[in-house]
Amino acid sequence: MRRLRFFIKLQFWFSLRQMRAHYWRVLAVLFGIAIGAAVFTSIRLAVDASLDSFTQSMSLVSGKTDWVVTRPGGRVPEGLVARLNVHPAVETASPLLTSYIKIFGEEAEPFLLIGMDPILDRSLRGWQVKKTKQRDVRLWLDLVREPNTVILSQRLAQRYNLKPADIVTLEHIHQVSKFRILDTLQPQGLALVNGGQIGLADISTMQEFTGLQGLVDQIDLRLKPNVTGDDLADLKNLLPPGIILETPTRVKETGDMMIRAYQLNLSLLSFVSLFVGMFLVYSLVALNAASRRREVAILRSLGGSKRLIFLLVLSEGLFLGIVGWLLAIPIGSILVKYMVQGVSSTISHLFVRVHVDGLRLDPWEILLSFCVTVFICLLAAYGPAREATSIAPREALFLQDSMPRQRRFGRQITLLGLLLIALAWPLSKLPALSGVSVGGYTAIFFLVLGSSFLSLWILQWMGSVFPPLLSRLGGEPAFLGGRFVRDAGRRTAVSVGALVTAMALFVALVIMIHSFRSTVALWVNQTLAGDLLLRPKMAGFNQYRDHLPEDVVRVLRALPDDVQVLPFRQVLLHYAKTPYQIEAIDIKLFLNYGSFLLLKGNFEKIVDPVMTGQGVLVSEVFASQTGLKIGQRYRAQFGKSIMNVPILGIVRDYRTRGGVVYTALEPFQRMSGNYEWSGARIFFKDRRQDLKKSAEDLKAMIFRDIGQSHPLEIISGEELRREILRIFDETFAITTVLLLIALLVAGLGITTTLTVLVLERIRQLNTMVAVGASAGQIRSMIFWEAVLMVMAGESLGLICGFFMSYILIYVINRQSFGWTFLYQVDWSALLVSIPLILATALIAALPATLLVLRSSPALVLKES
């Protein structure tokens, strides 16, 4: 205990006093660490909130269900409920029907309406209206006996200012009906599903409202204790062909896997800010250690061990890490509110629908944030701490502080950097582990680290070659600035390494996002071609499970001859645990107006077999996630029929909720026995007319013919494509924010390094002033140092960024999400942004230029 107290006192005398004397320098580093830690923590908390919302909804909906009876791509006959309930292994069999609907006339987001049998379902899922059970029993009976009645969650009722006994008009694709609100749910159990935006109805009321009499989405089973494998086999034999028994956790596991993959990608991206902040800590600790060499020598001469010196310097990194993390708390509390909104919106667009209504502070996430922040700072302080142990006690005899001798590691560090860069490519070829591109991320880390190591050699080369050229531009100050960059050593290289990291990430993401957006735009314009798209309202929310009503189809069939209607059928299926959609369209008609972005396969050879249903096209995502290749068989069951055809081609498709399988419509309808339409695309035969005006006129005519009885979505192809690209831009908004934060931290690194270099040379610079150098010449010299540092960082970052972008596009995206895209460089964006980054980094040098002549030369030179 005495040793600990002595160490703390010594730490205060040795380190904290130094930090207090240069508090502004310490604050700059703490601010950089705080931003990095705040971003890292808020991103993970935001994704955790979305994951918790999704997991809670899935768990509450499944309740105590052991098994689920379902029909892939269709619905289950309700008559199975009675047969299952009398099975000796079944304790309860309860039907369930769900659909997203809207309150008529409201523009707000749809809510989830759950249809159930209140009596059968009570043992599976918990929900409560009032705290008195007597009231609950009477309410169940009212819900069963009275048609068109509904119970809303308190949160949903408050949102629309509704109360019990009110009449509310609800709309679904098949009808618009008035419902009486019986009561509101207590905020527990099912009332928490979908962020509390739910309603409950009796199963028969729900079937009548949605036009699904005799059908349900699934039948949930709770089995009796001690059920054997023979009992399960007997249950499966009881089911008709095409109806299966599966676990209730499949959808939850799939969504959980996709969200966690997204969390990993964002976490690693946000970690870059902390990684860049590590360079700031290194610079500050190295400066503090170098400026106190004589103090360290005195400690050593008085008996201080190398271990003591090492711990003293290392503890500065510990102090910066802890204080920086504490400062991150208020920054993160503000940042996380915006991150939750952006992250949950992105997850809803890309993967599964989530509705975050609160933020849970996970102690493990807080601990992870603290440990990562402190570890990064300790790692940054390790090098200066180890170097401080090499200070000899004899230096205490020197009259003035000796400057540290730069050990010549240039050749070794350069070779190490080249080795790391060379290892990046073979590492990127490693297969993913559990959907995580470990090899790809390791390759990027090696690229960044290797490029940062090369910065020392680049600076020395530039400081040797450029000064004669710079003297013609800026005179002697430019020449001296260049020479000092050559001689400054590792402290300058460390700061340049921070800029290399941020710049490489910037270039890689600019290329990746531009390539992705360009390919998505091409895909949207060709594969999603159409002048008008017609589908059931809320089809996206309900995953196209609702078909177009027959009278709507009749109206579409009777449209004038100057338009062509392309119906399509979409069915959501699973291949093992991989969700995907099968889309059946008239391939021949579609190819008159659009095309597929074929990735693999000979289109001329496969087009006829695809048109006749003798094969299918699969998306790159589907092929990547299932491992199926061209020539292998695609197999799926629809009712009593089985589709078993070869895969003829792989196409690009960027629908994010699983892959897509394209097949011909007529053969699919004959095989499945289902002739319903999920929607339709409409094309004008005359492409020379004003398509926008014609689309608006046709839209008005369709609405006039079908009336307001069917809530439909009719959107022009141009609006649809614009909306998809808008969602794309919103998806990458968070990425852009993280990138700008990394560049800000790198700018702080430039400021800190230049300030450190000025302070180290304060006597030298003031000596130059004393012998005739003007203040403008001194500031010009520092400016040219900054120019060379930023140019080195930008050039290395630019080269590293191109390599990194290739790994992002062809390795990480493919292994994480299953897709790649056409490699395209946005040269205009790079040519504009690179000078802007250069200017911003040079602005970061202003504090150092203002600091250099703050004290008079005579006073500085007089000090010992």
PDB file of N, CA and C in Angstrom, residues 533-612:
ATOM      1  N   LEU A 533     -45.746   1.153 -61.343  1.00  0.00           N
ATOM      2  CA  LEU A 533     -45.725  -0.057 -60.528  1.00  0.00           C
ATOM      3  C   LEU A 533     -46.970  -0.051 -59.655  1.00  0.00           C
ATOM      4  N   LEU A 534     -47.744  -1.140 -59.730  1.00  0.00           N
ATOM      5  CA  LEU A 534     -48.975  -1.254 -58.945  1.00  0.00           C
ATOM      6  C   LEU A 534     -48.857  -2.462 -58.033  1.00  0.00           C
ATOM      7  N   ARG A 535     -49.138  -2.249 -56.758  1.00  0.00           N
ATOM      8  CA  ARG A 535     -49.065  -3.338 -55.788  1.00  0.00           C
ATOM      9  C   ARG A 535     -49.999  -3.027 -54.627  1.00  0.00           C
ATOM     10  N   PRO A 536     -50.316  -4.022 -53.802  1.00  0.00           N
ATOM     11  CA  PRO A 536     -51.153  -3.745 -52.623  1.00  0.00           C
ATOM     12  C   PRO A 536     -50.471  -2.752 -51.692  1.00  0.00           C
ATOM     13  N   LYS A 537     -51.282  -1.927 -51.072  1.00  0.00           N
ATOM     14  CA  LYS A 537     -50.722  -0.993 -50.098  1.00  0.00           C
ATOM     15  C   LYS A 537     -50.097  -1.780 -48.957  1.00  0.00           C
ATOM     16  N   MET A 538     -48.957  -1.278 -48.505  1.00  0.00           N
ATOM     17  CA  MET A 538     -48.177  -1.924 -47.435  1.00  0.00           C
ATOM     18  C   MET A 538     -47.630  -3.280 -47.853  1.00  0.00           C
ATOM     19  N   ALA A 539     -47.486  -3.496 -49.171  1.00  0.00           N
ATOM     20  CA  ALA A 539     -46.936  -4.766 -49.654  1.00  0.00           C
ATOM     21  C   ALA A 539     -45.527  -4.985 -49.132  1.00  0.00           C
ATOM     22  N   GLY A 540     -44.735  -3.915 -49.062  1.00  0.00           N
ATOM     23  CA  GLY A 540     -43.382  -4.041 -48.544  1.00  0.00           C
ATOM     24  C   GLY A 540     -43.372  -4.457 -47.086  1.00  0.00           C
ATOM     25  N   PHE A 541     -44.294  -3.919 -46.288  1.00  0.00           N
ATOM     26  CA  PHE A 541     -44.379  -4.289 -44.875  1.00  0.00           C
ATOM     27  C   PHE A 541     -44.807  -5.755 -44.718  1.00  0.00           C
ATOM     28  N   ASN A 542     -45.748  -6.187 -45.562  1.00  0.00           N
ATOM     29  CA  ASN A 542     -46.308  -7.528 -45.444  1.00  0.00           C
ATOM     30  C   ASN A 542     -45.630  -8.549 -46.344  1.00  0.00           C
ATOM     31  N   GLN A 543     -44.482  -8.168 -46.929  1.00  0.00           N
ATOM     32  CA  GLN A 543     -43.644  -9.081 -47.718  1.00  0.00           C
ATOM     33  C   GLN A 543     -44.422  -9.739 -48.856  1.00  0.00           C
ATOM     34  N   TYR A 544     -45.295  -8.960 -49.489  1.00  0.00           N
ATOM     35  CA  TYR A 544     -46.054  -9.386 -50.663  1.00  0.00           C
ATOM     36  C   TYR A 544     -46.900 -10.633 -50.407  1.00  0.00           C
ATOM     37  N   ARG A 545     -47.324 -10.835 -49.170  1.00  0.00           N
ATOM     38  CA  ARG A 545     -48.165 -12.003 -48.893  1.00  0.00           C
ATOM     39  C   ARG A 545     -49.585 -11.807 -49.381  1.00  0.00           C
ATOM     40  N   ASP A 546     -50.021 -10.549 -49.579  1.00  0.00           N
ATOM     41  CA  ASP A 546     -51.377 -10.264 -50.051  1.00  0.00           C
ATOM     42  C   ASP A 546     -51.371 -10.075 -51.563  1.00  0.00           C
ATOM     43  N   HIS A 547     -52.295 -10.701 -52.243  1.00  0.00           N
ATOM     44  CA  HIS A 547     -52.375 -10.604 -53.693  1.00  0.00           C
ATOM     45  C   HIS A 547     -53.337  -9.489 -54.108  1.00  0.00           C
ATOM     46  N   LEU A 548     -53.263  -9.115 -55.365  1.00  0.00           N
ATOM     47  CA  LEU A 548     -54.188  -8.111 -55.885  1.00  0.00           C
ATOM     48  C   LEU A 548     -55.589  -8.709 -55.994  1.00  0.00           C
ATOM     49  N   PRO A 549     -56.624  -7.977 -55.582  1.00  0.00           N
ATOM     50  CA  PRO A 549     -58.000  -8.486 -55.720  1.00  0.00           C
ATOM     51  C   PRO A 549     -58.361  -8.741 -57.187  1.00  0.00           C
ATOM     52  N   GLU A 550     -59.311  -9.643 -57.398  1.00  0.00           N
ATOM     53  CA  GLU A 550     -59.692 -10.043 -58.755  1.00  0.00           C
ATOM     54  C   GLU A 550     -60.238  -8.870 -59.564  1.00  0.00           C
ATOM     55  N   ASP A 551     -61.028  -7.993 -58.936  1.00  0.00           N
ATOM     56  CA  ASP A 551     -61.580  -6.881 -59.712  1.00  0.00           C
ATOM     57  C   ASP A 551     -60.488  -5.909 -60.146  1.00  0.00           C
ATOM     58  N   VAL A 552     -59.398  -5.792 -59.362  1.00  0.00           N
ATOM     59  CA  VAL A 552     -58.274  -4.959 -59.774  1.00  0.00           C
ATOM     60  C   VAL A 552     -57.564  -5.595 -60.971  1.00  0.00           C
ATOM     61  N   VAL A 553     -57.402  -6.923 -60.919  1.00  0.00           N
ATOM     62  CA  VAL A 553     -56.762  -7.626 -62.034  1.00  0.00           C
ATOM     63  C   VAL A 553     -57.594  -7.464 -63.302  1.00  0.00           C
ATOM     64  N   ARG A 554     -58.941  -7.510 -63.167  1.00  0.00           N
ATOM     65  CA  ARG A 554     -59.804  -7.328 -64.348  1.00  0.00           C
ATOM     66  C   ARG A 554     -59.624  -5.938 -64.951  1.00  0.00           C
ATOM     67  N   VAL A 555     -59.500  -4.933 -64.096  1.00  0.00           N
ATOM     68  CA  VAL A 555     -59.272  -3.575 -64.592  1.00  0.00           C
ATOM     69  C   VAL A 555     -57.953  -3.488 -65.347  1.00  0.00           C
ATOM     70  N   LEU A 556     -56.911  -4.128 -64.825  1.00  0.00           N
ATOM     71  CA  LEU A 556     -55.602  -4.100 -65.470  1.00  0.00           C
ATOM     72  C   LEU A 556     -55.622  -4.840 -66.809  1.00  0.00           C
ATOM     73  N   ARG A 557     -56.356  -5.950 -66.860  1.00  0.00           N
ATOM     74  CA  ARG A 557     -56.437  -6.698 -68.121  1.00  0.00           C
ATOM     75  C   ARG A 557     -57.172  -5.914 -69.202  1.00  0.00           C
ATOM     76  N   ALA A 558     -58.060  -5.001 -68.776  1.00  0.00           N
ATOM     77  CA  ALA A 558     -58.880  -4.244 -69.730  1.00  0.00           C
ATOM     78  C   ALA A 558     -58.267  -2.895 -70.101  1.00  0.00           C
ATOM     79  N   LEU A 559     -57.026  -2.648 -69.732  1.00  0.00           N
ATOM     80  CA  LEU A 559     -56.391  -1.369 -70.068  1.00  0.00           C
ATOM     81  C   LEU A 559     -56.218  -1.239 -71.579  1.00  0.00           C
ATOM     82  N   PRO A 560     -56.089  -0.011 -72.083  1.00  0.00           N
ATOM     83  CA  PRO A 560     -55.979   0.204 -73.534  1.00  0.00           C
ATOM     84  C   PRO A 560     -54.801  -0.552 -74.142  1.00  0.00           C
ATOM     85  N   ASP A 561     -54.867  -0.732 -75.471  1.00  0.00           N
ATOM     86  CA  ASP A 561     -53.845  -1.501 -76.176  1.00  0.00           C
ATOM     87  C   ASP A 561     -52.502  -0.789 -76.243  1.00  0.00           C
ATOM     88  N   ASP A 562     -52.475   0.512 -75.935  1.00  0.00           N
ATOM     89  CA  ASP A 562     -51.192   1.228 -76.033  1.00  0.00           C
ATOM     90  C   ASP A 562     -50.308   1.005 -74.820  1.00  0.00           C
ATOM     91  N   VAL A 563     -50.756   0.175 -73.849  1.00  0.00           N
ATOM     92  CA  VAL A 563     -49.927  -0.156 -72.691  1.00  0.00           C
ATOM     93  C   VAL A 563     -49.813  -1.672 -72.589  1.00  0.00           C
ATOM     94  N   GLN A 564     -48.744  -2.118 -71.987  1.00  0.00           N
ATOM     95  CA  GLN A 564     -48.556  -3.527 -71.714  1.00  0.00           C
ATOM     96  C   GLN A 564     -48.422  -3.735 -70.217  1.00  0.00           C
ATOM     97  N   VAL A 565     -49.135  -4.721 -69.707  1.00  0.00           N
ATOM     98  CA  VAL A 565     -49.129  -5.018 -68.285  1.00  0.00           C
ATOM     99  C   VAL A 565     -48.251  -6.249 -68.051  1.00  0.00           C
ATOM    100  N   LEU A 566     -47.294  -6.095 -67.152  1.00  0.00           N
ATOM    101  CA  LEU A 566     -46.387  -7.188 -66.799  1.00  0.00           C
ATOM    102  C   LEU A 566     -46.686  -7.611 -65.365  1.00  0.00           C
ATOM    103  N   PRO A 567     -47.520  -8.636 -65.171  1.00  0.00           N
ATOM    104  CA  PRO A 567     -47.803  -9.088 -63.796  1.00  0.00           C
ATOM    105  C   PRO A 567     -46.599  -9.823 -63.206  1.00  0.00           C
ATOM    106  N   PHE A 568     -46.523  -9.827 -61.905  1.00  0.00           N
ATOM    107  CA  PHE A 568     -45.472 -10.596 -61.241  1.00  0.00           C
ATOM    108  C   PHE A 568     -46.025 -11.225 -59.978  1.00  0.00           C
ATOM    109  N   ARG A 569     -45.361 -12.278 -59.577  1.00  0.00           N
ATOM    110  CA  ARG A 569     -45.733 -12.990 -58.349  1.00  0.00           C
ATOM    111  C   ARG A 569     -44.490 -13.095 -57.496  1.00  0.00           C
ATOM    112  N   GLN A 570     -44.581 -12.620 -56.269  1.00  0.00           N
ATOM    113  CA  GLN A 570     -43.462 -12.698 -55.334  1.00  0.00           C
ATOM    114  C   GLN A 570     -43.840 -13.572 -54.153  1.00  0.00           C
ATOM    115  N   VAL A 571     -42.932 -14.485 -53.811  1.00  0.00           N
ATOM    116  CA  VAL A 571     -43.166 -15.383 -52.683  1.00  0.00           C
ATOM    117  C   VAL A 571     -41.911 -15.396 -51.828  1.00  0.00           C
ATOM    118  N   LEU A 572     -42.085 -15.226 -50.517  1.00  0.00           N
ATOM    119  CA  LEU A 572     -40.959 -15.269 -49.585  1.00  0.00           C
ATOM    120  C   LEU A 572     -40.753 -16.709 -49.119  1.00  0.00           C
ATOM    121  N   LEU A 573     -39.539 -17.217 -49.298  1.00  0.00           N
ATOM    122  CA  LEU A 573     -39.212 -18.589 -48.919  1.00  0.00           C
ATOM    123  C   LEU A 573     -37.922 -18.608 -48.116  1.00  0.00           C
ATOM    124  N   HIS A 574     -37.538 -19.800 -47.681  1.00  0.00           N
ATOM    125  CA  HIS A 574     -36.264 -20.015 -46.986  1.00  0.00           C
ATOM    126  C   HIS A 574     -35.551 -21.203 -47.627  1.00  0.00           C
ATOM    127  N   TYR A 575     -34.264 -21.021 -47.859  1.00  0.00           N
ATOM    128  CA  TYR A 575     -33.426 -22.136 -48.300  1.00  0.00           C
ATOM    129  C   TYR A 575     -32.519 -22.456 -47.113  1.00  0.00           C
ATOM    130  N   ALA A 576     -32.862 -23.554 -46.404  1.00  0.00           N
ATOM    131  CA  ALA A 576     -32.254 -23.811 -45.098  1.00  0.00           C
ATOM    132  C   ALA A 576     -32.565 -22.611 -44.199  1.00  0.00           C
ATOM    133  N   LYS A 577     -31.543 -21.877 -43.746  1.00  0.00           N
ATOM    134  CA  LYS A 577     -31.791 -20.706 -42.907  1.00  0.00           C
ATOM    135  C   LYS A 577     -31.684 -19.398 -43.682  1.00  0.00           C
ATOM    136  N   THR A 578     -31.536 -19.482 -45.007  1.00  0.00           N
ATOM    137  CA  THR A 578     -31.355 -18.286 -45.828  1.00  0.00           C
ATOM    138  C   THR A 578     -32.697 -17.813 -46.373  1.00  0.00           C
ATOM    139  N   PRO A 579     -33.163 -16.613 -45.993  1.00  0.00           N
ATOM    140  CA  PRO A 579     -34.409 -16.105 -46.574  1.00  0.00           C
ATOM    141  C   PRO A 579     -34.163 -15.599 -47.992  1.00  0.00           C
ATOM    142  N   TYR A 580     -35.135 -15.791 -48.869  1.00  0.00           N
ATOM    143  CA  TYR A 580     -35.012 -15.275 -50.226  1.00  0.00           C
ATOM    144  C   TYR A 580     -36.409 -15.115 -50.822  1.00  0.00           C
ATOM    145  N   GLN A 581     -36.486 -14.453 -51.962  1.00  0.00           N
ATOM    146  CA  GLN A 581     -37.745 -14.273 -52.673  1.00  0.00           C
ATOM    147  C   GLN A 581     -37.661 -14.978 -54.018  1.00  0.00           C
ATOM    148  N   ILE A 582     -38.749 -15.615 -54.413  1.00  0.00           N
ATOM    149  CA  ILE A 582     -38.848 -16.092 -55.786  1.00  0.00           C
ATOM    150  C   ILE A 582     -39.792 -15.136 -56.512  1.00  0.00           C
ATOM    151  N   GLU A 583     -39.327 -14.600 -57.612  1.00  0.00           N
ATOM    152  CA  GLU A 583     -40.123 -13.651 -58.388  1.00  0.00           C
ATOM    153  C   GLU A 583     -40.399 -14.258 -59.756  1.00  0.00           C
ATOM    154  N   ALA A 584     -41.689 -14.455 -60.031  1.00  0.00           N
ATOM    155  CA  ALA A 584     -42.117 -15.010 -61.309  1.00  0.00           C
ATOM    156  C   ALA A 584     -42.656 -13.879 -62.175  1.00  0.00           C
ATOM    157  N   ILE A 585     -42.071 -13.704 -63.363  1.00  0.00           N
ATOM    158  CA  ILE A 585     -42.501 -12.659 -64.284  1.00  0.00           C
ATOM    159  C   ILE A 585     -42.514 -13.226 -65.708  1.00  0.00           C
ATOM    160  N   ASP A 586     -43.181 -12.499 -66.600  1.00  0.00           N
ATOM    161  CA  ASP A 586     -43.150 -12.849 -68.019  1.00  0.00           C
ATOM    162  C   ASP A 586     -41.795 -12.393 -68.571  1.00  0.00           C
ATOM    163  N   ILE A 587     -40.851 -13.325 -68.638  1.00  0.00           N
ATOM    164  CA  ILE A 587     -39.476 -12.987 -69.022  1.00  0.00           C
ATOM    165  C   ILE A 587     -39.429 -12.362 -70.415  1.00  0.00           C
ATOM    166  N   LYS A 588     -40.178 -12.930 -71.370  1.00  0.00           N
ATOM    167  CA  LYS A 588     -40.137 -12.437 -72.755  1.00  0.00           C
ATOM    168  C   LYS A 588     -40.611 -10.995 -72.825  1.00  0.00           C
ATOM    169  N   LEU A 589     -41.734 -10.697 -72.170  1.00  0.00           N
ATOM    170  CA  LEU A 589     -42.252  -9.329 -72.196  1.00  0.00           C
ATOM    171  C   LEU A 589     -41.309  -8.379 -71.455  1.00  0.00           C
ATOM    172  N   PHE A 590     -40.752  -8.846 -70.338  1.00  0.00           N
ATOM    173  CA  PHE A 590     -39.853  -7.998 -69.564  1.00  0.00           C
ATOM    174  C   PHE A 590     -38.629  -7.582 -70.379  1.00  0.00           C
ATOM    175  N   LEU A 591     -38.081  -8.499 -71.170  1.00  0.00           N
ATOM    176  CA  LEU A 591     -36.876  -8.199 -71.930  1.00  0.00           C
ATOM    177  C   LEU A 591     -37.109  -7.187 -73.041  1.00  0.00           C
ATOM    178  N   ASN A 592     -38.371  -6.890 -73.355  1.00  0.00           N
ATOM    179  CA  ASN A 592     -38.648  -5.829 -74.329  1.00  0.00           C
ATOM    180  C   ASN A 592     -38.368  -4.445 -73.750  1.00  0.00           C
ATOM    181  N   TYR A 593     -38.376  -4.325 -72.397  1.00  0.00           N
ATOM    182  CA  TYR A 593     -38.240  -3.010 -71.765  1.00  0.00           C
ATOM    183  C   TYR A 593     -37.078  -2.938 -70.769  1.00  0.00           C
ATOM    184  N   GLY A 594     -36.618  -4.074 -70.287  1.00  0.00           N
ATOM    185  CA  GLY A 594     -35.543  -4.076 -69.303  1.00  0.00           C
ATOM    186  C   GLY A 594     -34.600  -5.229 -69.557  1.00  0.00           C
ATOM    187  N   SER A 595     -33.724  -5.478 -68.620  1.00  0.00           N
ATOM    188  CA  SER A 595     -32.771  -6.583 -68.756  1.00  0.00           C
ATOM    189  C   SER A 595     -32.238  -6.944 -67.379  1.00  0.00           C
ATOM    190  N   PHE A 596     -31.555  -8.076 -67.323  1.00  0.00           N
ATOM    191  CA  PHE A 596     -30.883  -8.510 -66.113  1.00  0.00           C
ATOM    192  C   PHE A 596     -29.402  -8.171 -66.210  1.00  0.00           C
ATOM    193  N   LEU A 597     -28.803  -7.816 -65.070  1.00  0.00           N
ATOM    194  CA  LEU A 597     -27.359  -7.584 -65.035  1.00  0.00           C
ATOM    195  C   LEU A 597     -26.684  -8.926 -64.790  1.00  0.00           C
ATOM    196  N   LEU A 598     -26.430  -9.624 -65.877  1.00  0.00           N
ATOM    197  CA  LEU A 598     -25.896 -10.980 -65.777  1.00  0.00           C
ATOM    198  C   LEU A 598     -24.450 -10.953 -65.298  1.00  0.00           C
ATOM    199  N   LEU A 599     -24.179 -11.712 -64.249  1.00  0.00           N
ATOM    200  CA  LEU A 599     -22.835 -11.800 -63.683  1.00  0.00           C
ATOM    201  C   LEU A 599     -22.096 -13.032 -64.186  1.00  0.00           C
ATOM    202  N   LYS A 600     -22.811 -14.149 -64.270  1.00  0.00           N
ATOM    203  CA  LYS A 600     -22.238 -15.396 -64.767  1.00  0.00           C
ATOM    204  C   LYS A 600     -23.272 -16.087 -65.642  1.00  0.00           C
ATOM    205  N   GLY A 601     -22.798 -16.642 -66.766  1.00  0.00           N
ATOM    206  CA  GLY A 601     -23.679 -17.336 -67.681  1.00  0.00           C
ATOM    207  C   GLY A 601     -23.706 -16.670 -69.043  1.00  0.00           C
ATOM    208  N   ASN A 602     -24.076 -17.439 -70.058  1.00  0.00           N
ATOM    209  CA  ASN A 602     -24.202 -16.942 -71.432  1.00  0.00           C
ATOM    210  C   ASN A 602     -25.673 -16.658 -71.702  1.00  0.00           C
ATOM    211  N   PHE A 603     -26.037 -15.377 -71.771  1.00  0.00           N
ATOM    212  CA  PHE A 603     -27.452 -15.017 -71.839  1.00  0.00           C
ATOM    213  C   PHE A 603     -28.107 -15.539 -73.117  1.00  0.00           C
ATOM    214  N   GLU A 604     -27.403 -15.517 -74.231  1.00  0.00           N
ATOM    215  CA  GLU A 604     -27.984 -15.982 -75.490  1.00  0.00           C
ATOM    216  C   GLU A 604     -28.363 -17.457 -75.414  1.00  0.00           C
ATOM    217  N   LYS A 605     -27.585 -18.223 -74.665  1.00  0.00           N
ATOM    218  CA  LYS A 605     -27.863 -19.656 -74.562  1.00  0.00           C
ATOM    219  C   LYS A 605     -28.949 -19.979 -73.547  1.00  0.00           C
ATOM    220  N   ILE A 606     -29.095 -19.133 -72.530  1.00  0.00           N
ATOM    221  CA  ILE A 606     -30.003 -19.494 -71.442  1.00  0.00           C
ATOM    222  C   ILE A 606     -31.354 -18.801 -71.522  1.00  0.00           C
ATOM    223  N   VAL A 607     -31.507 -17.788 -72.409  1.00  0.00           N
ATOM    224  CA  VAL A 607     -32.725 -16.991 -72.392  1.00  0.00           C
ATOM    225  C   VAL A 607     -33.950 -17.838 -72.740  1.00  0.00           C
ATOM    226  N   ASP A 608     -33.854 -18.721 -73.739  1.00  0.00           N
ATOM    227  CA  ASP A 608     -35.018 -19.537 -74.112  1.00  0.00           C
ATOM    228  C   ASP A 608     -35.400 -20.520 -73.014  1.00  0.00           C
ATOM    229  N   PRO A 609     -34.451 -21.271 -72.430  1.00  0.00           N
ATOM    230  CA  PRO A 609     -34.843 -22.154 -71.314  1.00  0.00           C
ATOM    231  C   PRO A 609     -35.458 -21.401 -70.134  1.00  0.00           C
ATOM    232  N   VAL A 610     -34.950 -20.180 -69.828  1.00  0.00           N
ATOM    233  CA  VAL A 610     -35.532 -19.409 -68.722  1.00  0.00           C
ATOM    234  C   VAL A 610     -36.954 -18.992 -69.058  1.00  0.00           C
ATOM    235  N   MET A 611     -37.200 -18.577 -70.315  1.00  0.00           N
ATOM    236  CA  MET A 611     -38.540 -18.150 -70.720  1.00  0.00           C
ATOM    237  C   MET A 611     -39.563 -19.271 -70.600  1.00  0.00           C
ATOM    238  N   THR A 612     -39.125 -20.497 -70.851  1.00  0.00           N
ATOM    239  CA  THR A 612     -40.055 -21.631 -70.831  1.00  0.00           C
ATOM    240  C   THR A 612     -40.093 -22.354 -69.489  1.00  0.00           C
TER     241      THR A 612
END
